[in-house]
Coordinates of C-alpha atoms in Angstrom, one line a residue:
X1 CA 64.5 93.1 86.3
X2 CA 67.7 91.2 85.7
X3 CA 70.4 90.7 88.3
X4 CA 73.7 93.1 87.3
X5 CA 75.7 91.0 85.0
X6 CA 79.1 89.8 87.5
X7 CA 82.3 91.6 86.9
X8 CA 85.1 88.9 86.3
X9 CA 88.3 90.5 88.0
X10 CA 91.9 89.8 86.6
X11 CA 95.0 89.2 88.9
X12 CA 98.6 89.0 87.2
X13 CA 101.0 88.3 89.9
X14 CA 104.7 88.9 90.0
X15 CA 107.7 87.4 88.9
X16 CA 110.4 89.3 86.5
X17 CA 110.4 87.1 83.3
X18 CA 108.1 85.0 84.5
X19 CA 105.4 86.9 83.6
X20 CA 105.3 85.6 80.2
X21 CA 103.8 82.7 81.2
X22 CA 100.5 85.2 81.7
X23 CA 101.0 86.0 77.9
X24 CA 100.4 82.4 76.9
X25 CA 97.3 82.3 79.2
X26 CA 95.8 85.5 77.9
X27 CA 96.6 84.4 74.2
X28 CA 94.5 80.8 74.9
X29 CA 91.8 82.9 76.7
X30 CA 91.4 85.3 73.2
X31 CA 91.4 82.5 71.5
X32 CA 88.5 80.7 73.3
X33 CA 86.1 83.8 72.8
X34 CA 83.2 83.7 70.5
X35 CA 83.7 87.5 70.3
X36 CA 87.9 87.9 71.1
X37 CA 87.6 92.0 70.9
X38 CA 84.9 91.8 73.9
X39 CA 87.2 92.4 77.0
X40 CA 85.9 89.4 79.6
X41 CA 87.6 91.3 82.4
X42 CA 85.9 94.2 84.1
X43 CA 88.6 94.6 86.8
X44 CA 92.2 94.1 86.0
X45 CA 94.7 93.7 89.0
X46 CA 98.5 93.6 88.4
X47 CA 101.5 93.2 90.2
X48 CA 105.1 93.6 89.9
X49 CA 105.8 92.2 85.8
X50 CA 102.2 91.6 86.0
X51 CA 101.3 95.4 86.2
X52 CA 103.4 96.2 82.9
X53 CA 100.5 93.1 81.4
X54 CA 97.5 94.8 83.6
X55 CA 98.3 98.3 82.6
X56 CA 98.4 97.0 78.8
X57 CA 95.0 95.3 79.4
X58 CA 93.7 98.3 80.9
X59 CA 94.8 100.9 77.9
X60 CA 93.7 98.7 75.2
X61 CA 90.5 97.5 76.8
X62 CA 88.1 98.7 74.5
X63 CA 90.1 95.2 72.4
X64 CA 91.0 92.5 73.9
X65 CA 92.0 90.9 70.7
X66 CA 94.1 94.5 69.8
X67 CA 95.8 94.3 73.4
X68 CA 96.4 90.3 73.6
X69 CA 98.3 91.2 70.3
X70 CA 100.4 94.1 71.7
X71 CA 101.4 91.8 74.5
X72 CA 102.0 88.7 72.4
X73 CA 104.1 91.1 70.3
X74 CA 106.1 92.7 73.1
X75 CA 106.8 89.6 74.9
X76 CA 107.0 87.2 71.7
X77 CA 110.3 89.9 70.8
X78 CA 111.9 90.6 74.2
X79 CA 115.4 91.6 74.8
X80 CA 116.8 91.5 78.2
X81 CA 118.5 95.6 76.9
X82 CA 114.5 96.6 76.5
X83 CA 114.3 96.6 80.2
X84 CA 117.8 97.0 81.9
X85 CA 121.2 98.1 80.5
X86 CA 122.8 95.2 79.8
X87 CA 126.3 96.8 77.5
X88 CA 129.5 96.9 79.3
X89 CA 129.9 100.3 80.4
X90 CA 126.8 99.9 82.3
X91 CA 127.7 96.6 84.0
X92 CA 131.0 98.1 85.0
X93 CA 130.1 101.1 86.3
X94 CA 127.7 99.4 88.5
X95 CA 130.2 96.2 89.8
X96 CA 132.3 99.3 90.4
X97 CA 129.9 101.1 92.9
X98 CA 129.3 98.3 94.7
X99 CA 133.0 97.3 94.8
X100 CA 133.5 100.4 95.9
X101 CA 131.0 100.2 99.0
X102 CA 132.1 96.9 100.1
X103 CA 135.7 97.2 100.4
X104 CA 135.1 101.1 102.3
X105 CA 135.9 103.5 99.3
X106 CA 132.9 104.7 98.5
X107 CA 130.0 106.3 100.8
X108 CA 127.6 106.6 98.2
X109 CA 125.4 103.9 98.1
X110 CA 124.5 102.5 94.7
X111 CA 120.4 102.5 94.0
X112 CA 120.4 99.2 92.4
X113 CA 122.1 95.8 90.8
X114 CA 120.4 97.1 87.4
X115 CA 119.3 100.5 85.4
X116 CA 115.9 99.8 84.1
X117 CA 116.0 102.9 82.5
X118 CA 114.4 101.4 79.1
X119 CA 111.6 99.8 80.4
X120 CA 110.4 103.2 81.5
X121 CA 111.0 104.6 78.1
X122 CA 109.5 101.7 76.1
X123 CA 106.5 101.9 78.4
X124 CA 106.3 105.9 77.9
X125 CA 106.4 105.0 74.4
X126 CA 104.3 102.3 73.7
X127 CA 101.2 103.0 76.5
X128 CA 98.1 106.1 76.5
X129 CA 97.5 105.8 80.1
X130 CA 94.8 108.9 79.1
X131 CA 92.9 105.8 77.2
X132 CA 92.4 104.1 80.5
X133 CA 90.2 106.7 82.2
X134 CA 88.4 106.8 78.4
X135 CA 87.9 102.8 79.2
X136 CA 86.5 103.6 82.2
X137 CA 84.0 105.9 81.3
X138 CA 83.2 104.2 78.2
X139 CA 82.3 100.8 80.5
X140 CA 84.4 98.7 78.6
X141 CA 86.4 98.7 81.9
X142 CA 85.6 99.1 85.6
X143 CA 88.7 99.3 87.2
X144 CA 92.4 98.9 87.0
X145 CA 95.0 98.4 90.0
X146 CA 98.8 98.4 90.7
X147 CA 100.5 97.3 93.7
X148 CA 103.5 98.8 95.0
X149 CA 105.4 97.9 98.3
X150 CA 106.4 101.6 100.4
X151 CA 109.6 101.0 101.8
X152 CA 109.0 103.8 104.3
X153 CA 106.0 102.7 105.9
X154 CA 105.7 99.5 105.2
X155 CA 102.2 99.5 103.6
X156 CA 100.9 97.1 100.5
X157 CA 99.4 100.2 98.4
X158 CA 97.2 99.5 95.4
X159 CA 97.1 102.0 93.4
X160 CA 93.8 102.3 91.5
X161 CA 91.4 104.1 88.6
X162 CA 87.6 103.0 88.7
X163 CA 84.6 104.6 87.9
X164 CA 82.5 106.4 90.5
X165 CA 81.3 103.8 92.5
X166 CA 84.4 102.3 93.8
X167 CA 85.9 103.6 97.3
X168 CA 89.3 103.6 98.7
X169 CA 89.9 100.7 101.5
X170 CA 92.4 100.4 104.4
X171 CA 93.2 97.5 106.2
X172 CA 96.1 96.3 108.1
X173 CA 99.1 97.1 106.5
X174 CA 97.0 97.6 103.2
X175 CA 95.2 100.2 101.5
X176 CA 93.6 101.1 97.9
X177 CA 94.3 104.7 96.7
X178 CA 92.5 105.9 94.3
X179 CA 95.2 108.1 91.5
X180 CA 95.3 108.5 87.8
X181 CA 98.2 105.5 86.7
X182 CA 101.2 106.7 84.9
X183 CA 104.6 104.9 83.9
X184 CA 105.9 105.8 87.6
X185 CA 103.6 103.2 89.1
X186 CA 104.4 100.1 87.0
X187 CA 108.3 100.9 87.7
X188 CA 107.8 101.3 90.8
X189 CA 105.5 97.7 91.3
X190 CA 108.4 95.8 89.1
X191 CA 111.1 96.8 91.3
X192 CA 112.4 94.1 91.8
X193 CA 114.7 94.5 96.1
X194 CA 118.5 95.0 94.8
X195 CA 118.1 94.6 91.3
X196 CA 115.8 97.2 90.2
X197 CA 116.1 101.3 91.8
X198 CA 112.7 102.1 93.8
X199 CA 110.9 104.9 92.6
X200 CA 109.2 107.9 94.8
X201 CA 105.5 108.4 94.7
X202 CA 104.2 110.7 96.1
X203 CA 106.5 111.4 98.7
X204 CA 107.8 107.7 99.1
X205 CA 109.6 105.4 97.7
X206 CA 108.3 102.6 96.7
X207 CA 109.1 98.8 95.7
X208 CA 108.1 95.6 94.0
X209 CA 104.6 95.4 94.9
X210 CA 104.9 91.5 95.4
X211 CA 106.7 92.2 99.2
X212 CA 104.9 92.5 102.1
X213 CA 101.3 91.6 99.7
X214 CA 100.1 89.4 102.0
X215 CA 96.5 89.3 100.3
X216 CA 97.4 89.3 96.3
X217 CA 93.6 88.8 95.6
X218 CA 91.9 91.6 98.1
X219 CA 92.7 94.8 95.5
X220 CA 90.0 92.8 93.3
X221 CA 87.5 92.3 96.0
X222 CA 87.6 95.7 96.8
X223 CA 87.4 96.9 93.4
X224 CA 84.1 94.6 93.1
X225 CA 84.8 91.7 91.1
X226 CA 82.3 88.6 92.0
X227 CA 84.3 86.1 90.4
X228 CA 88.5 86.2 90.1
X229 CA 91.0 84.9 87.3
X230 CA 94.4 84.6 88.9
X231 CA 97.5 84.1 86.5
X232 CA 101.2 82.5 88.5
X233 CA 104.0 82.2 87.8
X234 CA 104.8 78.9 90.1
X235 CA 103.6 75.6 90.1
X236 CA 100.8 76.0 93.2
X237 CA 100.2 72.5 94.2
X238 CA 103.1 70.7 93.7
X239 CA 105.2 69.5 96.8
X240 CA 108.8 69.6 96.0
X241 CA 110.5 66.6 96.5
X242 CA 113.1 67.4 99.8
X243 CA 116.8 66.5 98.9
X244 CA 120.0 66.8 101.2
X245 CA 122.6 69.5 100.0
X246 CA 125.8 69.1 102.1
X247 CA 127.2 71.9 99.9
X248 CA 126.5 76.0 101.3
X249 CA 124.2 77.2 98.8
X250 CA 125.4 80.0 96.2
X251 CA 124.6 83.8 96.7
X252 CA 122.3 82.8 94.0
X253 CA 120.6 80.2 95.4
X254 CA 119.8 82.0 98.3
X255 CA 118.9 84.8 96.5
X256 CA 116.2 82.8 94.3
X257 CA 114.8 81.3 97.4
X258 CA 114.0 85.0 98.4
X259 CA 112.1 85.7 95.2
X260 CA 110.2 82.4 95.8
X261 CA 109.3 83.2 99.0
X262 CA 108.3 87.1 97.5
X263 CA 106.3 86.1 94.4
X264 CA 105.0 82.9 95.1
X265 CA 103.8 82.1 98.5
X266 CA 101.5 85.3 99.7
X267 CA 99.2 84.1 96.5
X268 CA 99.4 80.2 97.6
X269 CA 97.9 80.9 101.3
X270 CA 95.2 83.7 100.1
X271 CA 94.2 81.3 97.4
X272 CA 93.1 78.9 100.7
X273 CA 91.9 81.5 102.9
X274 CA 89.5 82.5 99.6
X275 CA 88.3 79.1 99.4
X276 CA 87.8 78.6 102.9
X277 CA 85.8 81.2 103.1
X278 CA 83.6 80.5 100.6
X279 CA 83.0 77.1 101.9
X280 CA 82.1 78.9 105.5
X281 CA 80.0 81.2 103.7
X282 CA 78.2 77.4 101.9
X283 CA 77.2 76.4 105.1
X284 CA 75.4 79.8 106.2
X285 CA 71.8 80.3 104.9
X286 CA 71.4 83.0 102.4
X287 CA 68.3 84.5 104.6
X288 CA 70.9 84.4 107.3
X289 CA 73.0 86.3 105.8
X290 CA 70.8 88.9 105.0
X291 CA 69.2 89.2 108.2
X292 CA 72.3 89.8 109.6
X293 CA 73.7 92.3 107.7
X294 CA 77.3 90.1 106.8
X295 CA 78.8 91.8 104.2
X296 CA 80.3 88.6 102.6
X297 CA 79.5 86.7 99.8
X298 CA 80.6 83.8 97.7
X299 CA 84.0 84.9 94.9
X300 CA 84.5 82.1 92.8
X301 CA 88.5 81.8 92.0
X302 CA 90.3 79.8 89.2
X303 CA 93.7 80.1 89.6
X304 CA 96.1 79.2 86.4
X305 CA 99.3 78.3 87.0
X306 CA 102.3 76.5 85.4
X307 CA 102.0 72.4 84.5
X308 CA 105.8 72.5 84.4
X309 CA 108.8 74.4 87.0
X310 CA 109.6 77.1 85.0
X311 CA 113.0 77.2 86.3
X312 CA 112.9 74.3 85.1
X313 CA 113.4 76.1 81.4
X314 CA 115.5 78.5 82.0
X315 CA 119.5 77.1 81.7
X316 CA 118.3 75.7 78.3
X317 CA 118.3 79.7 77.3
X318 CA 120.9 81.0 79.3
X319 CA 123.4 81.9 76.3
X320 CA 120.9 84.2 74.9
X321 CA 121.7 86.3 77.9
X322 CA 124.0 89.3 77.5
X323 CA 127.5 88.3 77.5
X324 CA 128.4 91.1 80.5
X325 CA 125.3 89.9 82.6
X326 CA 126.0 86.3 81.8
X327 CA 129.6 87.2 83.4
X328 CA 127.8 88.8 86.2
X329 CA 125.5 86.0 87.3
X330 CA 128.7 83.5 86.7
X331 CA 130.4 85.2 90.0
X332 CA 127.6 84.4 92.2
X333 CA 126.6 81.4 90.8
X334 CA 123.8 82.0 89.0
X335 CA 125.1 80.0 85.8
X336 CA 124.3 76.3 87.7
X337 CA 121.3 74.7 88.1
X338 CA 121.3 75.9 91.8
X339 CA 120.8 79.5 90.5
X340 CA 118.0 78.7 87.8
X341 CA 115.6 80.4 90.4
X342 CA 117.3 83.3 89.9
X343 CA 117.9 83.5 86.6
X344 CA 114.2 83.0 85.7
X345 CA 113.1 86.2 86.9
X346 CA 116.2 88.1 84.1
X347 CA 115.7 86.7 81.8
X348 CA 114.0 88.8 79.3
X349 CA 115.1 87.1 76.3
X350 CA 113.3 85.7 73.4
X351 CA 113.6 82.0 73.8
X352 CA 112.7 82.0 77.2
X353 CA 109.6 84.0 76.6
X354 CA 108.2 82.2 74.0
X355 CA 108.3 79.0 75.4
X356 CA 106.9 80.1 78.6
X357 CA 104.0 82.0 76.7
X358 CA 103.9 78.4 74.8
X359 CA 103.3 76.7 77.8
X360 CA 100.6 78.9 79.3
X361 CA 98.8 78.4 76.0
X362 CA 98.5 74.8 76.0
X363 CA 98.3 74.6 79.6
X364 CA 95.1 77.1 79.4
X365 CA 93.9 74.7 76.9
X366 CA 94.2 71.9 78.6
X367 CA 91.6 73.4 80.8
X368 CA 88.8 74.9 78.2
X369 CA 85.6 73.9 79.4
X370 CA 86.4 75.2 83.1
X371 CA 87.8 78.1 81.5
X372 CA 84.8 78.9 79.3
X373 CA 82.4 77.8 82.5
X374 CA 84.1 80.6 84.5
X375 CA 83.5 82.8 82.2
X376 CA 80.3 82.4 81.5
X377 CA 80.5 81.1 77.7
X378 CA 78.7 78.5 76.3
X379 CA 80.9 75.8 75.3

């Protein structure tokens, strides 16, 4: 009899904008198949931007080629008005409410920096979330999660579909719940704090599913993958260098320091944990394991990340911004090189896109025989 083939789990992380570096990635990966329509990836995780990418995964999973192409195509065209209001009425209403809290006027708290509005009706318009349970059943696809941050208790939920044999989990601060996935979800994961409104699920409303994840790779362990693909959207192992900065940084500085600290460092320290845990798990005896009754075993990880700062790209495309949101970002000093950080994660713009999809192409390249290795393909 032949051992069960190993289910390759997925994991697109977080990031606004960002998460067309993923595209790029995905695109190189397609194009490395012998057979591109075969989906390679039983178990598809997604977070924040990277659920919107997941959930597209998951619906067209029966084609990999078919959904590569819908992603490409999506992200390839993007407007910064497909996913929040960007005309002038909307801009002003919303300076106005917040103008109107600060200075006393107003007791009504405004929801949000943003209206993401169209992103929920291009999503309700472009995704059959009924084809994802079909996946399922059909075994094209095992299972499919998306992360979202409660703001009431506090709790990292994954919210999942899978087949029969996997279980919900709970752990601390943590838990897998097992629900058919709708639009709601994938709002509610790319909320990003302040910009974007939270969204209530049942009973609770819920965040961008990048805060408080302190273990970005568990909801793919749980859901049974043997072997994990993980997609960034920062550089992982490169030190920046320390400067001095005798100037008080902008609102936006501080504010992209934030959505560092959300997106990017969770993954960096369960990306070591993972590993070190293998390398434990080297040194123990197979028969010892089994004798003892450890549930653990050995999850190989390759982690793809960025070659290049991607904030790095983003002042060459800030013009493509809209005009009121370029005026916006302008007061808080988001138009600078200090408040690139920022600025990366809005902007949904063409340009920007395409060069980060670019980049995770050639950088996913640039790495073909370990990708086809992990995979399992012959080279």
């Amino acid at each position: 009899m032949s051992p069960p083939r190993p289910k390759t789990g997925l994991i697109l992380t977080g990031g606004g904008a960002r998460a067309a570096y993923q595209i790029g990635v995905l695109k190189a990966v397609r194009d490395l198949l012998p057979s591109p329509e075969q989906n390679p990836f039983a178990i598809v995780c997604g977070t924040s931007a990277g659920a919107v990418n997941a959930a597209t995964l998951a619906v067209f999973a029966d084609n990999f080629d078919l959904a590569v192409q819908n992603l490409l195509d999506t992200w390839e065209n993007m407007r910064a008005h497909f996913v929040y209001r960007s005309d002038p009425f909307s801009i002003a209403r919303t300076g106005a409410r917040w103008l109107g809290v600060m200075m006393l006027l107003s007791r009504r708290s405004p929801r949000s920096l943003l209206d993401n509005t169209p992103l929920a009706e291009l999503l309700s318009k472009t995704l059959d979330f009924g084809r994802i349970q079909e996946n399922i059943d059909s075994g094209v696809l095992y299972a499919v999660s998306i992360t979202c941050s409660g703001y009431s208790s506090g709790q990292s939920v994954s919210f999942y579909q899978g087949g029969p044999g996997v279980e919900a989990w709970e752990r601390t601060h943590r838990l897998g719940c097992a629900t058919p996935l709708r639009v709601e979800h994938l709002m509610a994961s790319s909320a990003l704090p302040f910009i974007f409104p939270a969204v209530m699920i049942n009973r609770e409303y819920f965040g961008d599913g990048s805060m408080r994840q302190i273990s970005p790779i568990s909801p793919a362990v749980h859901l049974g993958s043997d072997r994990v693909m993980v997609i960034g959207t920062g550089r992982r192992d490169a030190e920046p260098p320390r400067v001095s900065g005798s100037v008080y940084p902008s609102l936006a500085q501080i504010a992209g320091h934030a959505m560092n600290s959300i997106f990017l460092d969770s993954l960096n320290v369960d990306i070591e944990r993972m590993r070190r845990i293998n390398r434990t798990i080297a040194l123990i005896p197979p028969d010892t394991l089994r004798r003892g009754g450890v549930p653990l075993h050995k999850i190989d990880v390759l982690v793809i990340s960025p070659s290049q700062p991607i904030e790095q790209y983003a002042p060459r495309y800030l013009n493509e911004l809209p005009r009121t949101l370029r005026f916006l970002l302008r007061g808080i000093g988001a138009m600078n090189t200090n408040g690139a950080n920022l600025v990366s994660y809005l902007l949904f713009e063409r340009g920007f896109c395409r060069a980060l999809i670019d980049l995770g192409y050639q950088d996913t390249l640039a790495r073909r025989t370990e990708v086809l290795e992990f995979l399992g393909v012959a080279n």
